[in-house]
Coordinates of N, CA and C in Angstrom, one line a residue:
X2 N 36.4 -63.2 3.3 CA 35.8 -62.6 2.2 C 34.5 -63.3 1.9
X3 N 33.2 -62.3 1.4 CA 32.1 -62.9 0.8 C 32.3 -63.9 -0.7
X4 N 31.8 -64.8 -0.4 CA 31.9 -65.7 -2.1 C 30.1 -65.8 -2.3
X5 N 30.0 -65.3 -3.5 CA 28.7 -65.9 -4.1 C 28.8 -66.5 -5.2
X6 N 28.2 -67.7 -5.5 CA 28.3 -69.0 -6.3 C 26.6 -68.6 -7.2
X7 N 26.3 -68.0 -8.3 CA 25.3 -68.0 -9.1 C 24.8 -68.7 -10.4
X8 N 24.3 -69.4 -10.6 CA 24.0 -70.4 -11.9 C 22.6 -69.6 -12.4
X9 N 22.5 -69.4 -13.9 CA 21.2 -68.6 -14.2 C 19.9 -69.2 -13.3
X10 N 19.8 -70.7 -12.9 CA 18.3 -71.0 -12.8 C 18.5 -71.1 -10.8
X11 N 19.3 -70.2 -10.1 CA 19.8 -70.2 -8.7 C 20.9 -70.0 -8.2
X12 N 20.9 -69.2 -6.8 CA 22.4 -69.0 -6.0 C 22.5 -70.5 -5.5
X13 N 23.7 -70.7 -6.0 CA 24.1 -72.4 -5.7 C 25.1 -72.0 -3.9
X14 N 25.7 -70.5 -4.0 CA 26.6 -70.6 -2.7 C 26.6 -69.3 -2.1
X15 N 26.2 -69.0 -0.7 CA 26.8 -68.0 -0.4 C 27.2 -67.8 1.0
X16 N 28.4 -67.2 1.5 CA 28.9 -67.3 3.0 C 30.3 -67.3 2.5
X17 N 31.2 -66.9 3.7 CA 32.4 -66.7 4.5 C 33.4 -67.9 3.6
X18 N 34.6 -67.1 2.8 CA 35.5 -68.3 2.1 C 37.0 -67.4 2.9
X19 N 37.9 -68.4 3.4 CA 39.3 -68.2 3.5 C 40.1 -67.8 2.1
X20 N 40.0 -68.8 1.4 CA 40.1 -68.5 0.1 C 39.7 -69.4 -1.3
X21 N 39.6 -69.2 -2.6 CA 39.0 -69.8 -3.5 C 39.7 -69.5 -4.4
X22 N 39.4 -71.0 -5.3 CA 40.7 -71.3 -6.6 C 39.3 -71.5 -7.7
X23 N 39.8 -71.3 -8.8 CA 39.1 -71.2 -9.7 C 39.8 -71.8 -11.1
X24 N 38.9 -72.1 -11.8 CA 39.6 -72.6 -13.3 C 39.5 -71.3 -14.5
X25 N 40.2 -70.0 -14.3 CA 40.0 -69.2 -15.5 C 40.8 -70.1 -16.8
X26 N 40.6 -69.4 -17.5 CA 41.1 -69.2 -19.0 C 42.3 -69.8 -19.4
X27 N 42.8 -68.9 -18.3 CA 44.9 -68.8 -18.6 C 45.2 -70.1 -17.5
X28 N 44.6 -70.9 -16.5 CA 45.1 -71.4 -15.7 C 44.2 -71.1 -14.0
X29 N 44.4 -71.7 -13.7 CA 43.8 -71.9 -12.1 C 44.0 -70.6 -11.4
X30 N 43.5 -70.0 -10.7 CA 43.4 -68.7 -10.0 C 42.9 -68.6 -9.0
X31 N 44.1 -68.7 -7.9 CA 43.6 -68.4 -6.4 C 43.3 -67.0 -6.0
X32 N 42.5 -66.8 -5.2 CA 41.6 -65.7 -4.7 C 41.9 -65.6 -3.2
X33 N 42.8 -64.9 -2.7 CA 42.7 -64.7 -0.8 C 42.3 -63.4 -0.6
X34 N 42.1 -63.4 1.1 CA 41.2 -61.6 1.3 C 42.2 -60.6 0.3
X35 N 41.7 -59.3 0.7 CA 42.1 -58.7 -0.2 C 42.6 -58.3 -1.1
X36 N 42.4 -59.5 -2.4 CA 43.3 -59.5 -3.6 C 43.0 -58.4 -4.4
X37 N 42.9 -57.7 -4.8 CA 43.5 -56.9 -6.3 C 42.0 -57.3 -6.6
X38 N 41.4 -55.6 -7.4 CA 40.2 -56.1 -8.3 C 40.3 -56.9 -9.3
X39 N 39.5 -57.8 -9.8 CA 39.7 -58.4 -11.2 C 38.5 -58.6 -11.8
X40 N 38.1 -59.3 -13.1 CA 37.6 -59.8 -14.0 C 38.1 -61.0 -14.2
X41 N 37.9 -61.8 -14.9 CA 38.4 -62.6 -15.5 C 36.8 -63.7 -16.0
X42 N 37.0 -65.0 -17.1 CA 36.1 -65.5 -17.7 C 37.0 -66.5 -17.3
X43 N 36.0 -67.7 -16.7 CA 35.7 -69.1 -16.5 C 36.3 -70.1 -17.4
X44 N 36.5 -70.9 -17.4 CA 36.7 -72.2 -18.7 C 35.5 -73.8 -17.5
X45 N 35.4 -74.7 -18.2 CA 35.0 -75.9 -17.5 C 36.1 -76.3 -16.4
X46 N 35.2 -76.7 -15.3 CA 36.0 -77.1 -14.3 C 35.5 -76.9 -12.6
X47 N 36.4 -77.3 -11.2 CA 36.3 -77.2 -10.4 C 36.6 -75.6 -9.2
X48 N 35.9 -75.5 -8.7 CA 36.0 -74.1 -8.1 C 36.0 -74.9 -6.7
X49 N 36.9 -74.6 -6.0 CA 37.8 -75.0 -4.6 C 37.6 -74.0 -3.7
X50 N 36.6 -74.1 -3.0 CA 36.4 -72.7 -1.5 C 37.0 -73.7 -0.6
X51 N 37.7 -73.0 0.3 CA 38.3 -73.4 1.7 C 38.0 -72.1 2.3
X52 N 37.1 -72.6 3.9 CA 36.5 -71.8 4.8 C 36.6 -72.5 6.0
X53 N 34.7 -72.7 6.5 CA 34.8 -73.3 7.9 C 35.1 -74.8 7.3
X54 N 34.7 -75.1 6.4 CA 34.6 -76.4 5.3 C 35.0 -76.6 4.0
X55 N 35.6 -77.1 3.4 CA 36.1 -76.7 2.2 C 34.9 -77.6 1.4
X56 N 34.6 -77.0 0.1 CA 33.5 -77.2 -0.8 C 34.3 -76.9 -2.0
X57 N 33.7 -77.8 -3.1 CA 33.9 -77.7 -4.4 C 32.7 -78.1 -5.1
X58 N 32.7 -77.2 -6.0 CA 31.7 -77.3 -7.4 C 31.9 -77.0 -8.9
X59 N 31.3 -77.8 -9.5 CA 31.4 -78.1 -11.3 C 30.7 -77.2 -12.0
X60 N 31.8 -76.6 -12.7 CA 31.2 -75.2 -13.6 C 31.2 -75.9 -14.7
X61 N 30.4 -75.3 -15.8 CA 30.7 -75.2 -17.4 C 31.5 -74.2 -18.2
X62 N 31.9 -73.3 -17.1 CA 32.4 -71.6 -17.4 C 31.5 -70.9 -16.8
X63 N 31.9 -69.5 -17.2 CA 31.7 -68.4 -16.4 C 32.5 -67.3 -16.4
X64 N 32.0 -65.7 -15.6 CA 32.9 -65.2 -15.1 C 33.0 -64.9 -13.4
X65 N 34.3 -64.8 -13.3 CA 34.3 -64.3 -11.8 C 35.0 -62.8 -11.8
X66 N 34.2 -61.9 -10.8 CA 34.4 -60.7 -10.4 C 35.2 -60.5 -8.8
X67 N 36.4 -59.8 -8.7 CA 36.8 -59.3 -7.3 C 36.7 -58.2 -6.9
X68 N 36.3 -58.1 -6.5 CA 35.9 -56.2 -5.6 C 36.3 -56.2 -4.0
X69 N 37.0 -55.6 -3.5 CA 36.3 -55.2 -1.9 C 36.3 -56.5 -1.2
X70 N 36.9 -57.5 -1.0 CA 36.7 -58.7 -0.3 C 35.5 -59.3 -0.5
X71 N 34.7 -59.4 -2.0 CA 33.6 -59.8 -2.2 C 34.2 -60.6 -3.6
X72 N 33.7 -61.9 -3.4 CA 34.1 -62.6 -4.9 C 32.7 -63.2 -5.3
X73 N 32.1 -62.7 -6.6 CA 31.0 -63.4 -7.3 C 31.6 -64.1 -8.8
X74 N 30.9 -65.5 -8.6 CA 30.7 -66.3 -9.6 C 29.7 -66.3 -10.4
X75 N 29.5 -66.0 -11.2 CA 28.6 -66.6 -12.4 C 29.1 -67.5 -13.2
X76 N 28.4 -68.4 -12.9 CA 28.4 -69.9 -13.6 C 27.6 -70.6 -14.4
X77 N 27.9 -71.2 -15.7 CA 26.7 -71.7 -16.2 C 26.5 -73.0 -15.9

C-alpha cells in the first residue's frame, strides 16, 4: 500500500509500507493492504511503517485517512 507522512511545513514520507500502526484516539491501529475505509484522529505518539525498512516517527496528533490501499497522514 501507498503511505504518505504530511506535516503542515512538509511531506516527511512517501513510498511502499507492508503495514503501519498508528496511535489514534481509542488505542493503537494497525493498517494492512486492503483494510476497510477509515477516518480516524491521531493523539501524540509513534507511527510504526514496516516495508523494505521499518521507520518510525513522532507525531503531536493528527488525522489518518484509508482509501484504496492508500494511507495518508496528517500530522502536526
Amino acid at each position: 500500500m501507498l503511505l504518505e507522512i504530511i506535516s503542515p511545513e512538509k511531506k516527511i514520507f512517501q513510498g511502499e509500507a507492508k503495514s503501519v500502526v498508528v496511535p489514534a484516539v481509542d488505542g493503537s491501529l494497525g493498517i494492512l493492504d486492503n483494510h476497510a475505509p477509515l477516518i480516524s484522529t491521531l493523539k501524540k505518539g509513534i507511527v510504526e511503517v514496516s516495508g523494505a525498512d521499518k521507520n518510525t516517527f513522532e507525531i503531536n496528533g493528527g488525522v489518518v485517512e484509508v482509501m484504496k490501499n492508500k494511507v495518508i497522514i496528517l500530522a502536526e
